mmCIF file of C-alpha atoms in Angstrom:
data_model
loop_
_atom_site.group_PDB
_atom_site.id
_atom_site.type_symbol
_atom_site.label_atom_id
_atom_site.label_comp_id
_atom_site.label_asym_id
_atom_site.label_seq_id
_atom_site.Cartn_x
_atom_site.Cartn_y
_atom_site.Cartn_z
ATOM 1 C CA MET W 1 0.000 0.000 0.000
ATOM 2 C CA VAL W 2 1.275 3.438 -0.972
ATOM 3 C CA TYR W 3 0.384 6.546 0.994
ATOM 4 C CA ILE W 4 0.646 9.912 -0.769
ATOM 5 C CA ILE W 5 0.712 13.021 1.398
ATOM 6 C CA TRP W 6 -0.057 16.303 -0.383
ATOM 7 C CA LEU W 7 1.765 19.222 1.161
ATOM 8 C CA ASP W 8 1.148 22.869 0.348
ATOM 9 C CA VAL W 9 4.808 23.449 -0.450
ATOM 10 C CA VAL W 10 5.969 26.933 -1.385
ATOM 11 C CA VAL W 11 8.737 26.537 -3.947
ATOM 12 C CA VAL W 12 11.167 29.444 -3.711
ATOM 13 C CA ALA W 13 13.652 30.985 -6.133
ATOM 14 C CA VAL W 14 16.504 33.338 -5.300
ATOM 15 C CA LEU W 15 17.713 35.359 -8.270
ATOM 16 C CA SER W 16 20.082 38.210 -8.993
ATOM 17 C CA GLY W 17 18.016 39.741 -11.801
ATOM 18 C CA ASN W 18 15.792 42.789 -11.541
ATOM 19 C CA ARG W 19 12.400 41.044 -11.505
ATOM 20 C CA ASN W 20 10.914 38.805 -8.842
ATOM 21 C CA TYR W 21 7.431 38.272 -10.231
ATOM 22 C CA GLU W 22 5.569 35.081 -9.400
ATOM 23 C CA GLY W 23 6.357 32.298 -11.863
ATOM 24 C CA ARG W 24 9.082 34.329 -13.588
ATOM 25 C CA VAL W 25 11.915 31.884 -12.861
ATOM 26 C CA HIS W 26 9.683 28.824 -13.190
ATOM 27 C CA PRO W 27 5.895 28.517 -13.433
ATOM 28 C CA LEU W 28 5.755 26.622 -10.128
ATOM 29 C CA THR W 29 7.811 29.028 -8.006
ATOM 30 C CA ARG W 30 5.405 30.925 -5.767
ATOM 31 C CA ALA W 31 7.989 33.061 -3.963
ATOM 32 C CA ASN W 32 10.934 34.816 -5.591
ATOM 33 C CA TYR W 33 13.576 36.817 -3.751
ATOM 34 C CA LEU W 34 16.167 39.214 -5.162
ATOM 35 C CA ALA W 35 19.739 38.931 -3.883
ATOM 36 C CA SER W 36 23.312 39.666 -4.964
ATOM 37 C CA PRO W 37 24.982 36.964 -7.107
ATOM 38 C CA PRO W 38 27.146 35.617 -4.218
ATOM 39 C CA LEU W 39 24.056 35.352 -2.012
ATOM 40 C CA VAL W 40 22.264 33.425 -4.768
ATOM 41 C CA VAL W 41 25.115 30.897 -4.700
ATOM 42 C CA ALA W 42 25.002 30.742 -0.888
ATOM 43 C CA TYR W 43 21.279 30.020 -0.849
ATOM 44 C CA ALA W 44 21.758 27.430 -3.592
ATOM 45 C CA LEU W 45 24.388 25.674 -1.478
ATOM 46 C CA ALA W 46 22.105 25.780 1.550
ATOM 47 C CA GLY W 47 19.156 24.513 -0.464
ATOM 48 C CA THR W 48 16.674 26.611 1.493
ATOM 49 C CA VAL W 49 15.851 30.217 2.282
ATOM 50 C CA ASP W 50 14.767 29.241 5.789
ATOM 51 C CA ILE W 51 18.254 29.605 7.218
ATOM 52 C CA ASP W 52 20.130 31.887 9.591
ATOM 53 C CA PHE W 53 23.481 32.369 7.852
ATOM 54 C CA GLU W 54 25.133 33.670 10.997
ATOM 55 C CA ASN W 55 24.341 30.674 13.167
ATOM 56 C CA GLU W 56 23.483 27.771 10.839
ATOM 57 C CA PRO W 57 25.872 25.924 8.492
ATOM 58 C CA ILE W 58 25.197 26.030 4.763
ATOM 59 C CA GLY W 59 26.641 22.546 4.298
ATOM 60 C CA ILE W 60 29.243 19.971 5.203
ATOM 61 C CA GLY W 61 32.788 20.156 3.801
ATOM 62 C CA LYS W 62 34.857 17.274 2.424
ATOM 63 C CA ASP W 63 36.480 16.949 5.832
ATOM 64 C CA GLY W 64 33.099 16.355 7.437
ATOM 65 C CA LYS W 65 33.078 19.703 9.216
ATOM 66 C CA GLU W 66 30.264 22.225 9.073
ATOM 67 C CA VAL W 67 30.795 25.108 6.658
ATOM 68 C CA TYR W 68 29.351 28.495 7.537
ATOM 69 C CA PHE W 69 28.548 31.511 5.419
ATOM 70 C CA LYS W 70 31.513 33.426 6.831
ATOM 71 C CA ASP W 71 33.839 30.620 5.673
ATOM 72 C CA VAL W 72 32.975 31.013 1.977
ATOM 73 C CA TRP W 73 32.159 34.741 1.727
ATOM 74 C CA PRO W 74 35.097 36.468 -0.019
ATOM 75 C CA THR W 75 36.887 39.459 1.462
ATOM 76 C CA ASN W 76 36.969 42.795 -0.356
ATOM 77 C CA GLU W 77 40.641 42.196 -1.125
ATOM 78 C CA GLU W 78 39.891 38.833 -2.765
ATOM 79 C CA ILE W 79 37.126 40.377 -4.868
ATOM 80 C CA GLU W 80 39.408 43.230 -5.935
ATOM 81 C CA GLN W 81 42.109 40.775 -6.987
ATOM 82 C CA VAL W 82 39.696 38.764 -9.133
ATOM 83 C CA ILE W 83 38.460 41.946 -10.835
ATOM 84 C CA LYS W 84 42.006 43.125 -11.568
ATOM 85 C CA SER W 85 42.951 39.733 -12.986
ATOM 86 C CA ASN W 86 39.872 39.198 -15.168
ATOM 87 C CA VAL W 87 38.282 42.545 -16.056
ATOM 88 C CA LEU W 88 40.926 43.967 -18.379
ATOM 89 C CA PRO W 89 40.912 47.218 -20.396
ATOM 90 C CA LYS W 90 41.703 45.278 -23.579
ATOM 91 C CA MET W 91 38.322 43.542 -23.355
ATOM 92 C CA PHE W 92 36.498 46.876 -23.656
ATOM 93 C CA VAL W 93 38.856 48.251 -26.313
ATOM 94 C CA ASP W 94 38.376 45.178 -28.501
ATOM 95 C CA THR W 95 34.596 45.102 -28.059
ATOM 96 C CA TYR W 96 33.886 48.788 -28.654
ATOM 97 C CA GLY W 97 36.530 49.074 -31.357
ATOM 98 C CA SER W 98 34.602 46.684 -33.611
ATOM 99 C CA ILE W 99 31.063 47.325 -32.443
ATOM 100 C CA THR W 100 30.080 49.203 -35.628
ATOM 101 C CA GLU W 101 31.373 46.403 -37.839
ATOM 102 C CA GLY W 102 28.713 43.955 -36.691
ATOM 103 C CA ASN W 103 29.188 40.234 -37.201
ATOM 104 C CA ASP W 104 28.587 37.725 -39.990
ATOM 105 C CA ALA W 105 25.075 36.830 -38.807
ATOM 106 C CA TRP W 106 24.051 40.504 -38.694
ATOM 107 C CA ASN W 107 25.899 41.607 -41.818
ATOM 108 C CA ASN W 108 24.452 38.779 -43.939
ATOM 109 C CA LEU W 109 20.847 39.665 -43.185
ATOM 110 C CA VAL W 110 18.844 40.493 -46.308
ATOM 111 C CA VAL W 111 17.612 44.083 -46.031
ATOM 112 C CA PRO W 112 14.255 44.815 -47.700
ATOM 113 C CA LYS W 113 14.277 47.689 -50.187
ATOM 114 C CA GLU W 114 10.733 48.850 -49.428
ATOM 115 C CA THR W 115 10.202 52.176 -47.700
ATOM 116 C CA LEU W 116 7.468 50.677 -45.490
ATOM 117 C CA TYR W 117 8.042 47.534 -43.482
ATOM 118 C CA PRO W 118 6.939 44.457 -45.483
ATOM 119 C CA TRP W 119 4.796 42.537 -43.001
ATOM 120 C CA ASP W 120 5.202 38.769 -43.246
ATOM 121 C CA PRO W 121 1.746 37.205 -42.749
ATOM 122 C CA LYS W 122 3.398 33.899 -41.803
ATOM 123 C CA SER W 123 5.440 35.364 -38.951
ATOM 124 C CA THR W 124 4.295 34.488 -35.446
ATOM 125 C CA TYR W 125 6.780 36.883 -33.847
ATOM 126 C CA ILE W 126 6.038 40.151 -35.673
ATOM 127 C CA HIS W 127 2.497 40.954 -36.749
ATOM 128 C CA LYS W 128 0.838 44.057 -38.150
ATOM 129 C CA PRO W 129 -0.954 45.403 -35.051
ATOM 130 C CA ALA W 130 -4.628 46.204 -34.853
ATOM 131 C CA TYR W 131 -4.173 49.412 -32.829
ATOM 132 C CA LEU W 132 -4.591 51.697 -35.837
ATOM 133 C CA GLU W 133 -7.061 49.755 -37.961
ATOM 134 C CA ASN W 134 -10.004 51.733 -39.351
ATOM 135 C CA ILE W 135 -8.620 55.020 -38.044
ATOM 136 C CA THR W 136 -10.363 58.162 -39.281
ATOM 137 C CA MET W 137 -9.152 61.758 -39.277
ATOM 138 C CA THR W 138 -11.862 62.750 -36.799
ATOM 139 C CA PRO W 139 -11.156 61.917 -33.144
ATOM 140 C CA PRO W 140 -13.781 59.524 -31.735
ATOM 141 C CA GLY W 141 -14.125 61.426 -28.461
ATOM 142 C CA PRO W 142 -14.497 59.889 -24.984
ATOM 143 C CA PRO W 143 -15.774 56.297 -25.045
ATOM 144 C CA SER W 144 -19.257 55.380 -23.910
ATOM 145 C CA VAL W 145 -19.464 52.676 -21.247
ATOM 146 C CA LYS W 146 -22.961 51.315 -20.699
ATOM 147 C CA ASP W 147 -23.992 48.095 -18.954
ATOM 148 C CA ALA W 148 -20.428 46.806 -19.021
ATOM 149 C CA TYR W 149 -19.621 43.440 -17.503
ATOM 150 C CA CYS W 150 -16.720 42.916 -15.135
ATOM 151 C CA LEU W 151 -14.057 40.872 -16.934
ATOM 152 C CA LEU W 152 -11.968 40.394 -13.784
ATOM 153 C CA SER W 153 -12.280 41.422 -10.149
ATOM 154 C CA LEU W 154 -8.790 41.735 -8.692
ATOM 155 C CA GLY W 155 -7.163 42.562 -5.377
ATOM 156 C CA ASP W 156 -4.173 44.686 -4.392
ATOM 157 C CA SER W 157 -0.727 44.765 -6.002
ATOM 158 C CA ILE W 158 -1.663 43.427 -9.406
ATOM 159 C CA THR W 159 1.601 43.818 -11.303
ATOM 160 C CA THR W 160 2.192 44.394 -14.983
ATOM 161 C CA ASP W 161 3.421 40.788 -15.075
ATOM 162 C CA HIS W 162 0.003 39.628 -13.879
ATOM 163 C CA ILE W 163 -1.568 41.765 -16.616
ATOM 164 C CA SER W 164 0.929 40.979 -19.388
ATOM 165 C CA PRO W 165 3.207 38.109 -18.340
ATOM 166 C CA SER W 166 6.646 37.399 -19.749
ATOM 167 C CA GLY W 167 6.694 33.727 -18.794
ATOM 168 C CA VAL W 168 6.377 30.489 -20.726
ATOM 169 C CA ILE W 169 3.395 29.959 -23.044
ATOM 170 C CA LYS W 170 1.744 26.863 -21.614
ATOM 171 C CA PRO W 171 0.020 24.238 -23.798
ATOM 172 C CA GLY W 172 -3.758 24.532 -23.901
ATOM 173 C CA THR W 173 -3.825 28.310 -23.448
ATOM 174 C CA PRO W 174 -5.301 30.654 -26.082
ATOM 175 C CA ALA W 175 -1.796 31.747 -27.128
ATOM 176 C CA ALA W 176 -0.705 28.119 -27.491
ATOM 177 C CA LYS W 177 -3.756 27.307 -29.619
ATOM 178 C CA TYR W 178 -3.007 30.308 -31.844
ATOM 179 C CA LEU W 179 0.567 29.106 -32.388
ATOM 180 C CA LEU W 180 -0.468 25.484 -33.010
ATOM 181 C CA GLU W 181 -2.903 26.632 -35.677
ATOM 182 C CA ARG W 182 0.052 28.272 -37.437
ATOM 183 C CA GLY W 183 2.268 25.231 -37.346
ATOM 184 C CA VAL W 184 4.413 26.159 -34.348
ATOM 185 C CA LYS W 185 5.444 23.119 -32.307
ATOM 186 C CA PRO W 186 5.020 23.241 -28.513
ATOM 187 C CA GLU W 187 8.779 23.140 -27.955
ATOM 188 C CA ASN W 188 9.008 26.385 -29.966
ATOM 189 C CA PHE W 189 6.255 28.296 -28.163
ATOM 190 C CA THR W 190 8.916 30.155 -26.113
ATOM 191 C CA THR W 191 7.546 32.995 -23.961
ATOM 192 C CA TYR W 192 4.993 35.780 -24.018
ATOM 193 C CA GLY W 193 7.846 38.249 -23.615
ATOM 194 C CA SER W 194 9.664 37.074 -26.729
ATOM 195 C CA ARG W 195 6.490 37.367 -28.830
ATOM 196 C CA ARG W 196 5.300 40.796 -27.694
ATOM 197 C CA ALA W 197 5.746 42.213 -31.186
ATOM 198 C CA ASN W 198 2.734 40.109 -32.171
ATOM 199 C CA ASP W 199 -0.482 41.744 -31.009
ATOM 200 C CA GLU W 200 -2.302 38.417 -31.377
ATOM 201 C CA ILE W 201 -0.068 37.021 -28.632
ATOM 202 C CA VAL W 202 -0.373 40.214 -26.562
ATOM 203 C CA VAL W 203 -4.161 39.965 -26.476
ATOM 204 C CA ARG W 204 -4.122 36.230 -25.742
ATOM 205 C CA GLY W 205 -1.493 36.794 -23.076
ATOM 206 C CA ALA W 206 -3.431 39.507 -21.268
ATOM 207 C CA PHE W 207 -4.071 38.350 -17.674
ATOM 208 C CA ALA W 208 -2.564 34.949 -18.580
ATOM 209 C CA ASN W 209 -0.315 34.834 -15.511
ATOM 210 C CA ILE W 210 -0.783 31.449 -13.835
ATOM 211 C CA ARG W 211 -0.693 33.058 -10.371
ATOM 212 C CA ILE W 212 -3.316 35.758 -10.912
ATOM 213 C CA VAL W 213 -6.162 35.677 -8.390
ATOM 214 C CA ASN W 214 -9.530 36.639 -9.830
ATOM 215 C CA LYS W 215 -12.253 37.021 -7.184
ATOM 216 C CA LEU W 216 -14.883 35.889 -9.683
ATOM 217 C CA LEU W 217 -13.335 32.409 -9.463
ATOM 218 C CA GLU W 218 -13.941 32.263 -5.684
ATOM 219 C CA GLY W 219 -10.514 31.035 -4.625
ATOM 220 C CA GLU W 220 -9.269 29.354 -7.777
ATOM 221 C CA VAL W 221 -5.896 30.670 -8.951
ATOM 222 C CA GLY W 222 -5.096 31.054 -12.630
ATOM 223 C CA PRO W 223 -5.769 32.916 -15.888
ATOM 224 C CA LYS W 224 -9.495 32.283 -16.141
ATOM 225 C CA THR W 225 -12.669 34.193 -15.395
ATOM 226 C CA VAL W 226 -16.425 33.822 -15.340
ATOM 227 C CA HIS W 227 -18.686 34.863 -18.205
ATOM 228 C CA VAL W 228 -21.279 36.497 -15.971
ATOM 229 C CA PRO W 229 -24.437 36.080 -18.117
ATOM 230 C CA THR W 230 -23.982 32.295 -18.368
ATOM 231 C CA GLY W 231 -21.802 31.529 -15.345
ATOM 232 C CA GLU W 232 -19.413 29.659 -17.630
ATOM 233 C CA LYS W 233 -15.726 29.607 -16.806
ATOM 234 C CA HIS W 234 -13.305 30.499 -19.614
ATOM 235 C CA TYR W 235 -9.786 31.677 -20.197
ATOM 236 C CA VAL W 236 -9.793 35.480 -19.932
ATOM 237 C CA PHE W 237 -9.222 35.884 -23.672
ATOM 238 C CA ASP W 238 -12.070 33.532 -24.575
ATOM 239 C CA ALA W 239 -14.460 35.241 -22.163
ATOM 240 C CA ALA W 240 -13.540 38.670 -23.558
ATOM 241 C CA MET W 241 -14.143 37.489 -27.136
ATOM 242 C CA LYS W 242 -17.512 36.107 -26.059
ATOM 243 C CA TYR W 243 -18.457 39.459 -24.514
ATOM 244 C CA LYS W 244 -17.287 41.232 -27.670
ATOM 245 C CA SER W 245 -19.319 38.974 -29.933
ATOM 246 C CA GLU W 246 -22.376 39.734 -27.800
ATOM 247 C CA GLY W 247 -21.760 43.485 -28.065
ATOM 248 C CA HIS W 248 -20.947 44.016 -24.383
ATOM 249 C CA ASP W 249 -18.497 46.531 -22.918
ATOM 250 C CA MET W 250 -16.083 45.347 -20.221
ATOM 251 C CA VAL W 251 -14.475 46.877 -17.130
ATOM 252 C CA ILE W 252 -11.987 45.626 -14.567
ATOM 253 C CA LEU W 253 -12.303 46.021 -10.801
ATOM 254 C CA ALA W 254 -9.034 46.188 -8.858
ATOM 255 C CA GLY W 255 -7.502 47.069 -5.518
ATOM 256 C CA ASP W 256 -4.555 49.296 -4.679
ATOM 257 C CA GLU W 257 -1.299 49.537 -6.669
ATOM 258 C CA TYR W 258 -2.866 48.271 -9.871
ATOM 259 C CA GLY W 259 -0.102 48.058 -12.510
ATOM 260 C CA ALA W 260 2.819 47.872 -10.080
ATOM 261 C CA GLY W 261 6.202 46.611 -11.258
ATOM 262 C CA SER W 262 8.023 47.257 -14.498
ATOM 263 C CA SER W 263 6.341 49.621 -16.928
ATOM 264 C CA ARG W 264 5.404 47.724 -20.088
ATOM 265 C CA ASP W 265 3.083 49.082 -22.730
ATOM 266 C CA SER W 266 1.686 45.615 -23.448
ATOM 267 C CA ALA W 267 -0.008 45.746 -20.027
ATOM 268 C CA ALA W 268 -2.195 48.530 -21.442
ATOM 269 C CA LYS W 269 -2.364 47.249 -25.031
ATOM 270 C CA GLY W 270 -3.534 43.792 -23.961
ATOM 271 C CA PRO W 271 -6.623 45.009 -22.088
ATOM 272 C CA LEU W 272 -7.409 47.422 -24.934
ATOM 273 C CA LEU W 273 -7.340 44.583 -27.471
ATOM 274 C CA LEU W 274 -9.534 42.480 -25.165
ATOM 275 C CA GLY W 275 -12.117 45.270 -25.268
ATOM 276 C CA VAL W 276 -11.709 46.654 -21.756
ATOM 277 C CA LYS W 277 -13.114 50.193 -21.586
ATOM 278 C CA ALA W 278 -12.229 51.134 -17.999
ATOM 279 C CA VAL W 279 -10.295 50.037 -14.930
ATOM 280 C CA ILE W 280 -11.885 50.945 -11.584
ATOM 281 C CA ALA W 281 -9.229 50.586 -8.884
ATOM 282 C CA LYS W 282 -8.391 51.687 -5.371
ATOM 283 C CA GLY W 283 -5.085 53.037 -6.680
ATOM 284 C CA PHE W 284 -2.824 52.969 -9.738
ATOM 285 C CA GLU W 285 0.915 52.733 -10.238
ATOM 286 C CA ARG W 286 1.946 56.071 -11.720
ATOM 287 C CA ILE W 287 3.354 54.988 -15.097
ATOM 288 C CA HIS W 288 0.733 52.326 -15.723
ATOM 289 C CA ARG W 289 -2.041 54.863 -15.136
ATOM 290 C CA SER W 290 -0.446 57.020 -17.819
ATOM 291 C CA ASN W 291 -0.193 54.029 -20.161
ATOM 292 C CA LEU W 292 -3.896 53.261 -19.721
ATOM 293 C CA VAL W 293 -4.765 56.820 -20.724
ATOM 294 C CA GLY W 294 -2.334 56.490 -23.635
ATOM 295 C CA MET W 295 -4.343 53.538 -24.928
ATOM 296 C CA GLY W 296 -7.724 55.235 -24.422
ATOM 297 C CA ILE W 297 -8.766 53.189 -21.365
ATOM 298 C CA ILE W 298 -10.570 55.090 -18.593
ATOM 299 C CA PRO W 299 -8.731 54.929 -15.233
ATOM 300 C CA LEU W 300 -11.147 55.505 -12.333
ATOM 301 C CA ARG W 301 -10.113 55.547 -8.683
ATOM 302 C CA PHE W 302 -12.475 54.725 -5.838
ATOM 303 C CA LYS W 303 -12.916 57.488 -3.302
ATOM 304 C CA ALA W 304 -10.763 57.334 -0.145
ATOM 305 C CA GLY W 305 -11.920 54.599 2.193
ATOM 306 C CA GLU W 306 -13.859 52.798 -0.513
ATOM 307 C CA ASP W 307 -13.155 49.837 -2.733
ATOM 308 C CA ALA W 308 -15.058 47.029 -4.417
ATOM 309 C CA ASP W 309 -15.384 45.103 -1.141
ATOM 310 C CA SER W 310 -16.616 48.020 0.974
ATOM 311 C CA LEU W 311 -19.160 48.880 -1.731
ATOM 312 C CA ASN W 312 -20.267 45.214 -1.860
ATOM 313 C CA LEU W 313 -19.472 44.909 -5.544
ATOM 314 C CA SER W 314 -19.422 41.220 -6.398
ATOM 315 C CA GLY W 315 -18.218 41.705 -9.976
ATOM 316 C CA HIS W 316 -21.452 40.209 -11.302
ATOM 317 C CA GLU W 317 -23.016 43.637 -11.837
ATOM 318 C CA CYS W 318 -23.310 45.631 -15.060
ATOM 319 C CA PHE W 319 -21.585 49.015 -14.852
ATOM 320 C CA THR W 320 -22.454 52.278 -16.569
ATOM 321 C CA ILE W 321 -19.962 55.147 -16.368
ATOM 322 C CA ASP W 322 -21.446 58.631 -16.541
ATOM 323 C CA LEU W 323 -18.695 60.363 -18.518
ATOM 324 C CA PRO W 324 -19.524 63.319 -20.789
ATOM 325 C CA ARG W 325 -19.320 62.522 -24.492
ATOM 326 C CA LYS W 326 -17.701 65.873 -25.293
ATOM 327 C CA ILE W 327 -14.058 66.251 -24.292
ATOM 328 C CA THR W 328 -14.624 69.950 -23.561
ATOM 329 C CA GLU W 329 -16.964 68.934 -20.731
ATOM 330 C CA ILE W 330 -14.321 66.789 -19.022
ATOM 331 C CA ARG W 331 -11.628 68.152 -16.746
ATOM 332 C CA PRO W 332 -8.649 66.384 -15.148
ATOM 333 C CA GLY W 333 -9.432 64.704 -11.836
ATOM 334 C CA GLN W 334 -13.164 65.324 -11.929
ATOM 335 C CA ASP W 335 -15.715 63.151 -10.157
ATOM 336 C CA VAL W 336 -17.440 60.480 -12.231
ATOM 337 C CA THR W 337 -20.559 58.565 -11.207
ATOM 338 C CA VAL W 338 -20.706 54.820 -11.796
ATOM 339 C CA THR W 339 -24.049 53.013 -11.561
ATOM 340 C CA THR W 340 -25.002 49.354 -11.672
ATOM 341 C CA GLN W 341 -28.056 47.687 -13.145
ATOM 342 C CA ASN W 342 -29.462 47.061 -9.661
ATOM 343 C CA GLY W 343 -29.544 50.783 -8.855
ATOM 344 C CA LYS W 344 -26.358 51.065 -6.812
ATOM 345 C CA SER W 345 -24.184 54.102 -7.550
ATOM 346 C CA PHE W 346 -20.825 55.360 -6.339
ATOM 347 C CA THR W 347 -18.467 58.185 -7.197
ATOM 348 C CA CYS W 348 -14.937 57.777 -8.526
ATOM 349 C CA THR W 349 -12.126 60.147 -9.443
ATOM 350 C CA LEU W 350 -11.145 60.311 -13.091
ATOM 351 C CA CYS W 351 -7.388 59.673 -13.097
ATOM 352 C CA ILE W 352 -6.604 61.776 -16.137
ATOM 353 C CA ASN W 353 -4.244 64.367 -14.763
ATOM 354 C CA THR W 354 -3.484 66.912 -17.489
ATOM 355 C CA GLN W 355 -4.992 68.624 -20.510
ATOM 356 C CA VAL W 356 -2.466 66.823 -22.717
ATOM 357 C CA GLU W 357 -3.716 63.472 -21.438
ATOM 358 C CA LEU W 358 -7.271 64.598 -22.135
ATOM 359 C CA GLU W 359 -6.209 65.301 -25.716
ATOM 360 C CA TYR W 360 -4.761 61.793 -26.054
ATOM 361 C CA PHE W 361 -7.929 60.372 -24.511
ATOM 362 C CA ASN W 362 -10.123 62.285 -26.968
ATOM 363 C CA HIS W 363 -8.220 60.691 -29.860
ATOM 364 C CA GLY W 364 -8.616 57.179 -28.457
ATOM 365 C CA GLY W 365 -5.018 57.068 -27.278
ATOM 366 C CA ILE W 366 -1.586 58.448 -28.044
ATOM 367 C CA LEU W 367 -1.010 56.363 -31.191
ATOM 368 C CA PRO W 368 -4.103 57.648 -33.072
ATOM 369 C CA TYR W 369 -3.273 61.139 -31.772
ATOM 370 C CA LEU W 370 0.220 61.018 -33.299
ATOM 371 C CA ILE W 371 -1.023 59.568 -36.598
ATOM 372 C CA ARG W 372 -3.597 62.327 -36.971
ATOM 373 C CA LYS W 373 -1.021 64.999 -36.100
ATOM 374 C CA LEU W 374 1.449 63.604 -38.640
ATOM 375 C CA ALA W 375 -1.251 63.372 -41.302
#
């Protein structure tokens, strides 16, 4: 007889990079800590992060004696000697002296003669984006949001990696299905980050982080949501396409620090391509708020002391945002009333901070604004 005991193990990574998002090192790592390169090695030797380096050994030496952190940590003099012996001026002279000459792989690339970039319809890495399709010379004005469904209901500290992950494209996901349909083998799926120049991957990768917690799923963790009218559970992309096909607007409910982490434009482009019209949050990371405005998405902040929980918003409501249709009637930071189909209403602050941002917003985002100005 075999007994299997399931333990809720938290797998941890220690890395010396500049990102410690969930699942960044490996999809199954739930906790990721940043440390200097020598500390990464020390933790690797110890095999755990639950250690007191000052009082606990990191291992046993060949002589059978306990080895402590202080025994392997190099002195400043030792580090200086290694640098002097291995980081030599000639290395920099040689590298920068030939940097403009390129290399055989670069120099042998075939350069197209066209003035405009010749899009390759077979490419799964670079794709002609949909951001500027059907653009007209007349700005569309502020968007109308009426009876919008909540695509996701999120908590605090939703990072840009939750919104637009860089990690591995897992089999069975909308992005994986897209690639399979175009003849890409699973071993060549690579990552969302490497395929960000393809808007079809960006939209399928929006909110595809395997660690995202969507309150609509009532405790389940992962990149899915509930299609409110039917109660069906779908990947976020599939649910958004279903809402779109039915002619429904979509909003996102979120907590504080929405959009924290590294600033990446795909974290605003992805929701736009999904069809999200507004994000109603307790607070926004500064740059991400600006990026939302730059893509024509309405950023609304709950009033102080309020959030989706305190207002008893389940995420199953339909939301209508009372925003003037004329840009001249909107001012930065004004109050905006949001109502639900069951008669509940609450006031938010419009997080558009300047007249310039209002101009971008009137054009449907900064890209259409620039195109119209250039034209």
